[in-house]
Short mmCIF file of C-alpha atoms and ligand atoms in Angstrom, two decimals:
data_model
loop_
_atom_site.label_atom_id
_atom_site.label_comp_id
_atom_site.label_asym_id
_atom_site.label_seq_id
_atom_site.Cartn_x
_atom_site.Cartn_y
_atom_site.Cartn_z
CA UNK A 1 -32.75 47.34 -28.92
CA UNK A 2 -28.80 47.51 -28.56
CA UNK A 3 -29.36 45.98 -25.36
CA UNK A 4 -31.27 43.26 -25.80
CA UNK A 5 -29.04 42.61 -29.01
CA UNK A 6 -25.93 42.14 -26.29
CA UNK A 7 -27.84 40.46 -24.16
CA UNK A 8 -28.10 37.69 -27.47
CA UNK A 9 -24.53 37.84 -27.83
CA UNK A 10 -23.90 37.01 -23.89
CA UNK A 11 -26.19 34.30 -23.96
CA UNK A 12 -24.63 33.50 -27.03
CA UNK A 13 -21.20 33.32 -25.98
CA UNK A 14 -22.18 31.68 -22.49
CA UNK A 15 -23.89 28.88 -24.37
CA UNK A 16 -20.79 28.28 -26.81
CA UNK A 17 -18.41 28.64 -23.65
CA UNK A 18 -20.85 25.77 -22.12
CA UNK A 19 -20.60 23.76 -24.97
CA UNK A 20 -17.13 23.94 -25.23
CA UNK A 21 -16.30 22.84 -21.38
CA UNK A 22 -18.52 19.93 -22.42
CA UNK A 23 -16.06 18.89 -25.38
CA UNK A 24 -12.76 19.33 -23.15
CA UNK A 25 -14.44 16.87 -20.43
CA UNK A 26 -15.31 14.35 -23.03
CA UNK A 27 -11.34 13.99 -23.63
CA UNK A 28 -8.69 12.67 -21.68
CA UNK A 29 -6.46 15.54 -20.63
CA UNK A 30 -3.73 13.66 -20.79
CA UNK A 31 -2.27 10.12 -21.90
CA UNK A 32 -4.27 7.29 -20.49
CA UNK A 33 -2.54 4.84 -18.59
CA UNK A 34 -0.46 1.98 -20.43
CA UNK A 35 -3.43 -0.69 -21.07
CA UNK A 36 -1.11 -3.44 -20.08
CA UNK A 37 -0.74 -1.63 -17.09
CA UNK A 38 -4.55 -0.80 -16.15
CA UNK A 39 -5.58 -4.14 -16.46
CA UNK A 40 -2.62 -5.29 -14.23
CA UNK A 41 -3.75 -2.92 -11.19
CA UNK A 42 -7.23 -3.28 -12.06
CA UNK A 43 -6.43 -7.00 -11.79
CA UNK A 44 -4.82 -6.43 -8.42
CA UNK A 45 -7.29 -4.32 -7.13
CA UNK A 46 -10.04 -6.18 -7.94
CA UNK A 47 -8.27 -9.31 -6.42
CA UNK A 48 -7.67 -7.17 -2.68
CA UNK A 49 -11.26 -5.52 -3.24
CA UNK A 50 -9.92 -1.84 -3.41
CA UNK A 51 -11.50 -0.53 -6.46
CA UNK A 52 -15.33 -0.33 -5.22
CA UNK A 53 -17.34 1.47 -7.97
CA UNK A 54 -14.55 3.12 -9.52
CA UNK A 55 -13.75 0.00 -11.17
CA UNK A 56 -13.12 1.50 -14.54
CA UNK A 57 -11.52 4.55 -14.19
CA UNK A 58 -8.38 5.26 -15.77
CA UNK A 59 -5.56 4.61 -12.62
CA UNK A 60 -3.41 7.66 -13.28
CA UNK A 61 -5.94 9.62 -13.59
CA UNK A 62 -7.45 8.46 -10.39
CA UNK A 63 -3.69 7.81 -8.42
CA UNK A 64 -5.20 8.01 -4.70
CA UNK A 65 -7.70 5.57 -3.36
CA UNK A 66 -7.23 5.94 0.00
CA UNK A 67 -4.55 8.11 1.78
CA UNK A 68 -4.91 8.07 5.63
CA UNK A 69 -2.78 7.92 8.50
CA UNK A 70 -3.76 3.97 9.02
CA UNK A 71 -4.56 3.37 5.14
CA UNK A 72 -2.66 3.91 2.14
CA UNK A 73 -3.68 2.92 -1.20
CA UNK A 74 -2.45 5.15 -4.07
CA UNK A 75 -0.06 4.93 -7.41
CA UNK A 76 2.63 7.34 -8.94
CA UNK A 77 2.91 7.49 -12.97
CA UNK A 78 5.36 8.89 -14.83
CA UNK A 79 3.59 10.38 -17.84
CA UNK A 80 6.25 11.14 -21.20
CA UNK A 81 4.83 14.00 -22.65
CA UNK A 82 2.55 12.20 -26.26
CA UNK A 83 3.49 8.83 -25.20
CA UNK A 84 1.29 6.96 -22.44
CA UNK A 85 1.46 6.99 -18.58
CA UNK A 86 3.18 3.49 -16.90
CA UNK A 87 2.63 2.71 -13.22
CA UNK A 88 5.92 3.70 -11.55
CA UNK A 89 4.76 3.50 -8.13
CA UNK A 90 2.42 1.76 -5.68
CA UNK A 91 1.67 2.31 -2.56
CA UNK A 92 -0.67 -0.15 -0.43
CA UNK A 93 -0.15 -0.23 3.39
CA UNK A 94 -2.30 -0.77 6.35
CA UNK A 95 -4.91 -3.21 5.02
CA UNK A 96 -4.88 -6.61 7.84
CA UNK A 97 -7.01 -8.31 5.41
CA UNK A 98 -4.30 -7.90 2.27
CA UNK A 99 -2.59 -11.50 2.75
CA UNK A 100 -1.11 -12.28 -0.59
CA UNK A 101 0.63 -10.91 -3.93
CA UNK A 102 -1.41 -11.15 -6.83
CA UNK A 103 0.20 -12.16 -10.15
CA UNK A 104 -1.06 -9.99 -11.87
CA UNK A 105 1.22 -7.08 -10.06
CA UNK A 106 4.49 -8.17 -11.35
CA UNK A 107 2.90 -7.07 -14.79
CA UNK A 108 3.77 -3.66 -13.69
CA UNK A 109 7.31 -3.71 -14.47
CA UNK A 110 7.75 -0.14 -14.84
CA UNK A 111 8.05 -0.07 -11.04
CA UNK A 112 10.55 1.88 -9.39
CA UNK A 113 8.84 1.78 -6.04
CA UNK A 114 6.34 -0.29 -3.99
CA UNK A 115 5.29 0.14 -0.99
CA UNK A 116 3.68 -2.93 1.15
CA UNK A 117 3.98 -2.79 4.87
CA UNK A 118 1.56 -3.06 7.50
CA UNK A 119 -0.22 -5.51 5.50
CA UNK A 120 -0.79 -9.19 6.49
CA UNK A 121 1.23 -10.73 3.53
CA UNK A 122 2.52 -14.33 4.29
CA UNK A 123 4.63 -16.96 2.13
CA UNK A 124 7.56 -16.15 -0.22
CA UNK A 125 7.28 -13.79 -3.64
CA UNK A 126 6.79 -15.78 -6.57
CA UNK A 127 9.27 -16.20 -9.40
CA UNK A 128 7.55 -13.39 -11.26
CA UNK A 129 8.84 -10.84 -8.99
CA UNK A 130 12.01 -10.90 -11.05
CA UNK A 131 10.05 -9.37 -13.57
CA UNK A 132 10.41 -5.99 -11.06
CA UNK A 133 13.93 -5.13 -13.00
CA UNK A 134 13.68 -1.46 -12.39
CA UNK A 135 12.75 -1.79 -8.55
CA UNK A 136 14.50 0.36 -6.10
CA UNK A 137 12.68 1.25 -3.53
CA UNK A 138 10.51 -1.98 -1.71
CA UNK A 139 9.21 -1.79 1.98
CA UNK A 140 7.85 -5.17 3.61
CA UNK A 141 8.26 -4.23 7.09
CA UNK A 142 5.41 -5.65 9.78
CA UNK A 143 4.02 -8.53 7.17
CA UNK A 144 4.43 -11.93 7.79
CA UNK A 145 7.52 -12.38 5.60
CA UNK A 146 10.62 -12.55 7.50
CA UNK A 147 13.12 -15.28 6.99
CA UNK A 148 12.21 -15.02 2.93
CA UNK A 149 13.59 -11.81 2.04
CA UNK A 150 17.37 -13.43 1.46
CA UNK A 151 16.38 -15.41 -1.57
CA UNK A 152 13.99 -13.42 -3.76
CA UNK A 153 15.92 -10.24 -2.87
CA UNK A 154 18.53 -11.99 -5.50
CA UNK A 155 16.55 -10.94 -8.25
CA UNK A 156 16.06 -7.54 -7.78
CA UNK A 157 18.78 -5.85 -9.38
CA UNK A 158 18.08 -2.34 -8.78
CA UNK A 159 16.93 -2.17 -5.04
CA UNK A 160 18.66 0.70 -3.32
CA UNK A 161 16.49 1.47 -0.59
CA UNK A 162 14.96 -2.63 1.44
CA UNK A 163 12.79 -2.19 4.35
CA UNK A 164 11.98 -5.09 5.39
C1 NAG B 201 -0.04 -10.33 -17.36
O1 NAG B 201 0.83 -10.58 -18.43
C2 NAG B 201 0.62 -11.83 -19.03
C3 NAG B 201 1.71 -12.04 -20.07
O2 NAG B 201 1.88 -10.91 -20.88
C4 NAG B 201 -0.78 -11.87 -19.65
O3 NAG B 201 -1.01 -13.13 -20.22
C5 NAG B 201 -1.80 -11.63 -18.54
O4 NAG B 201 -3.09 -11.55 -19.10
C6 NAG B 201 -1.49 -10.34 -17.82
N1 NAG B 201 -2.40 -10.23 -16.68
C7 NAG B 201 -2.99 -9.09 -16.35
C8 NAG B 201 -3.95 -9.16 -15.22
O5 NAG B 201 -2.77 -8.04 -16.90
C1 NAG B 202 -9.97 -4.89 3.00
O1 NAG B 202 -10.41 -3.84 3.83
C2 NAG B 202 -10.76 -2.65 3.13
C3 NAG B 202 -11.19 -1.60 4.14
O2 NAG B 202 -10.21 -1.40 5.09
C4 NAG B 202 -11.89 -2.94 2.16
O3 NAG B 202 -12.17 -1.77 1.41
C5 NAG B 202 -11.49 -4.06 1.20
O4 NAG B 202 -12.60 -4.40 0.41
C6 NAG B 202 -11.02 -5.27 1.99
N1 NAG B 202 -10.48 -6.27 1.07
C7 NAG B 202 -10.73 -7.57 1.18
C8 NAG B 202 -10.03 -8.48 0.23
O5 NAG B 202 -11.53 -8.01 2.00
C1 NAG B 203 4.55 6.20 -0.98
O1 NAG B 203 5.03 6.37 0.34
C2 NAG B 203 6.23 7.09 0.42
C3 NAG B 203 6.69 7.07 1.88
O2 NAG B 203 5.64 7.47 2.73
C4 NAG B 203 6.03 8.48 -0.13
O3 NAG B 203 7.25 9.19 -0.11
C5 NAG B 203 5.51 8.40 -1.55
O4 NAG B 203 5.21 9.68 -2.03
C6 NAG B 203 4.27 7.53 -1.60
N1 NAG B 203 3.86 7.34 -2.99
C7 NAG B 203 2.58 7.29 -3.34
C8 NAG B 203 2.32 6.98 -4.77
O5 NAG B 203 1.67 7.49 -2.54
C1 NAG B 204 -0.09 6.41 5.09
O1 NAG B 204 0.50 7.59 4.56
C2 NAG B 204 0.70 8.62 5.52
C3 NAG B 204 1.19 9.84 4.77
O2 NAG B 204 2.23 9.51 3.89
C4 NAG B 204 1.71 8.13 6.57
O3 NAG B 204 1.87 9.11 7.58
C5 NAG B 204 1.18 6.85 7.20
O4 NAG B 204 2.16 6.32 8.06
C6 NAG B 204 0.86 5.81 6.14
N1 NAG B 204 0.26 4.65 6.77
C7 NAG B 204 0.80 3.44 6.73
C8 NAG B 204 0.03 2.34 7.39
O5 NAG B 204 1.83 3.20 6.12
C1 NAG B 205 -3.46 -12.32 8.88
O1 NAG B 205 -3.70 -13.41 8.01
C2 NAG B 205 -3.91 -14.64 8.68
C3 NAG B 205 -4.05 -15.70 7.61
O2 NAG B 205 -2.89 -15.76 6.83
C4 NAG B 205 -5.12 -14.54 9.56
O3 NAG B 205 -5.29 -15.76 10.27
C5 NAG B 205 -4.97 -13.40 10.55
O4 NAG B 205 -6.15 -13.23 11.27
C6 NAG B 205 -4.65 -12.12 9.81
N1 NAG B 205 -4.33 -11.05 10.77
C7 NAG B 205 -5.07 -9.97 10.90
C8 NAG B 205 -4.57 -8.95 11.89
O5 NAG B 205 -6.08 -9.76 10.24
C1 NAG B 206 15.00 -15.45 -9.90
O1 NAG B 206 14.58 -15.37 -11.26
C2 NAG B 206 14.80 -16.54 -12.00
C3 NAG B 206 14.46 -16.26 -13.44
O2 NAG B 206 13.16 -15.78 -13.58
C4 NAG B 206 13.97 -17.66 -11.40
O3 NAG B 206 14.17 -18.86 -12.12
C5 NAG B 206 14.38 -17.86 -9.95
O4 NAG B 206 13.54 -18.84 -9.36
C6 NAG B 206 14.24 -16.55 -9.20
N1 NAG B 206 14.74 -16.73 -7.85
C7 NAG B 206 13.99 -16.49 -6.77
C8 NAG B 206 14.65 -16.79 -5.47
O5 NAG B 206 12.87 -16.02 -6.80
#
């Protein structure tokens, strides 16, 4: 009898335990990502094909899409605790078939870093990039862009660290 009464209570508390685990996943565990700033790399991603199925996840939550010695595709947020993750870094390198900027990126102007050589980018960045205030860190080396780094580098008033 006593046993089979505990034996209700385990299942009991195993079902409520169950149940619970099921409510924490149905949450985000943590601020989303700045909407102006999903749509932005969702925009971008979509543009260089990147995204696959995962489409609509949430980007910091997601952060790596591909991380290998000849690909890199992956973000860095910076996350204020109640307040909403913004896109501080991106990291795309490696792709051949990645041959232009999309607009859309220089929505992102949270970033501090980005990342974009061994890519097959070509022509000059657009007027938007001096949208990129807070950039400090931008590598460009082995793209197709040398010769245009003096003039858009004019509006980048925080670089610190050019590789180009
Ligand atoms: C980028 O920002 C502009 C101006 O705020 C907005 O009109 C446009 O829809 C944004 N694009 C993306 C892809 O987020
Ligand atoms: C570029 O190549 C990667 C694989 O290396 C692929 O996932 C992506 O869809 C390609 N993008 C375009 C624009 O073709
Ligand atoms: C981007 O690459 C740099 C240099 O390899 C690395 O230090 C940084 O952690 C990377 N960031 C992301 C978001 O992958
Ligand atoms: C991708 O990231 C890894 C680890 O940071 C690095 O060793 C590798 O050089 C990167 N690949 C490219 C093409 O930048
Ligand atoms: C780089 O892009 C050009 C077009 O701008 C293309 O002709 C060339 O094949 C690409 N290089 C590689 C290695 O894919
Ligand atoms: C620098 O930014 C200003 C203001 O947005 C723009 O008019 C100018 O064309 C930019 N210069 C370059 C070289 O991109």
């Amino acid at each position: 009898m006593a046993r089979s009464a505990s034996a209700l209570v385990a299942g009991f508390l195993l079902l409520l335990t169950l149940l619970t685990l099921d409510a924490a996943q149905g949450q985000q565990p943590f601020p989303p990502t700045d909407p102006s700033d999903a749509d932005a790399l969702h925009a971008v991603f979509r543009q260089w094909r990147l995204e696959g199925e995962a489409a609509a996840e949430d980007p910091c939550m997601k952060r790596v899409w591909s991380g290998s010695f000849e690909i890199n595709a992956s973000i860095d947020c910076n996350c204020p605790a109640i307040s909403r993750c913004q896109i501080t870094g991106l990291n795309v390198t490696g792709y051949k078939n990645i041959t232009e900027i999309p607009l859309a990126l220089f929505n992102l102007t949270e970033l501090v870093s980005m990342h974009f050589n061994n890519n097959n980018l070509s022509g000059s960045f657009p007027h938007e990039s001096s949208l990129l205030r807070n950039l400090k860190s931008l590598w460009i080396f082995d793209n197709n862009v040398e010769g245009l780094i003096p003039e858009f580098i004019q509006n980048f008033t925080s670089l610190t660290d050019l590789y180009a």
